[in-house]
Amino acid sequence: RGYIAADTPPILVRLGIDTDHWLQLMRPQGIHIATVIGHSTRIEDYLKRHQQRHIAGATQLKRLLQ
């Protein structure tokens, strides 16, 4: 518990997230009002559960997770 093996790939690699896009989004001028970040199917599930049609920053998130 609480241990990550030294040979484990970085989290962004394991999640399939491009490092450069992630860093751009996390800068102050990146996403201004992010509500959720995740794979598109998980975001769709979130929207259904919360009865929402869209999320802020959706375009940037799609680019990030491509």
Coordinates of C-alpha atoms in Angstrom, one line a residue:
R1 CA 0.0 0.0 0.0
G2 CA 1.3 3.5 -0.9
Y3 CA 4.2 2.0 -3.0
I4 CA 4.8 2.6 -6.7
A5 CA 7.5 0.4 -8.2
A6 CA 10.5 2.3 -9.7
D7 CA 9.9 0.6 -13.1
T8 CA 6.2 1.7 -13.3
P9 CA 5.7 4.1 -16.2
P10 CA 4.6 7.7 -15.4
I11 CA 0.9 8.2 -14.7
L12 CA 0.3 10.3 -17.9
V13 CA 1.9 7.5 -20.0
R14 CA -0.3 4.9 -18.3
L15 CA -3.4 7.1 -18.9
G16 CA -2.5 7.8 -22.5
I17 CA -2.3 11.5 -22.0
D18 CA 0.1 13.6 -24.1
T19 CA 2.5 15.4 -21.7
D20 CA 2.8 18.6 -23.7
H21 CA -1.0 19.0 -23.9
W22 CA -1.4 18.3 -20.2
L23 CA 1.2 20.9 -19.3
Q24 CA -0.6 23.5 -21.5
L25 CA -3.9 22.8 -19.9
M26 CA -2.5 23.1 -16.4
R27 CA -1.0 26.5 -16.9
P28 CA -3.0 29.5 -15.8
Q29 CA -4.0 30.4 -19.4
G30 CA -5.0 26.7 -20.1
I31 CA -8.5 25.6 -19.1
H32 CA -10.1 28.4 -17.1
I33 CA -13.2 26.6 -15.8
A34 CA -12.6 22.9 -15.9
T35 CA -15.3 20.8 -14.3
V36 CA -14.1 17.3 -15.2
I37 CA -11.1 15.7 -16.9
G38 CA -11.1 12.2 -18.2
H39 CA -11.8 9.9 -21.1
S40 CA -14.8 10.9 -23.3
T41 CA -16.9 7.9 -22.3
R42 CA -16.4 8.8 -18.6
I43 CA -17.2 12.4 -19.3
E44 CA -20.4 11.3 -21.1
D45 CA -21.4 9.3 -18.0
Y46 CA -20.7 12.2 -15.8
L47 CA -22.9 14.5 -17.9
K48 CA -25.8 12.1 -17.8
R49 CA -25.5 11.6 -14.0
H50 CA -25.5 15.4 -13.5
Q51 CA -28.1 16.2 -16.2
Q52 CA -25.7 18.5 -18.1
R53 CA -25.2 18.9 -21.9
H54 CA -21.6 20.0 -22.0
I55 CA -18.6 20.9 -19.9
A56 CA -16.3 23.9 -19.9
G57 CA -13.0 23.3 -21.7
A58 CA -14.4 20.4 -23.8
T59 CA -12.4 21.3 -26.9
Q60 CA -9.1 21.4 -25.0
L61 CA -9.9 18.1 -23.2
K62 CA -10.6 16.3 -26.5
R63 CA -7.3 17.5 -27.9
L64 CA -5.5 16.3 -24.7
L65 CA -7.0 12.8 -24.8
Q66 CA -6.6 12.1 -28.5

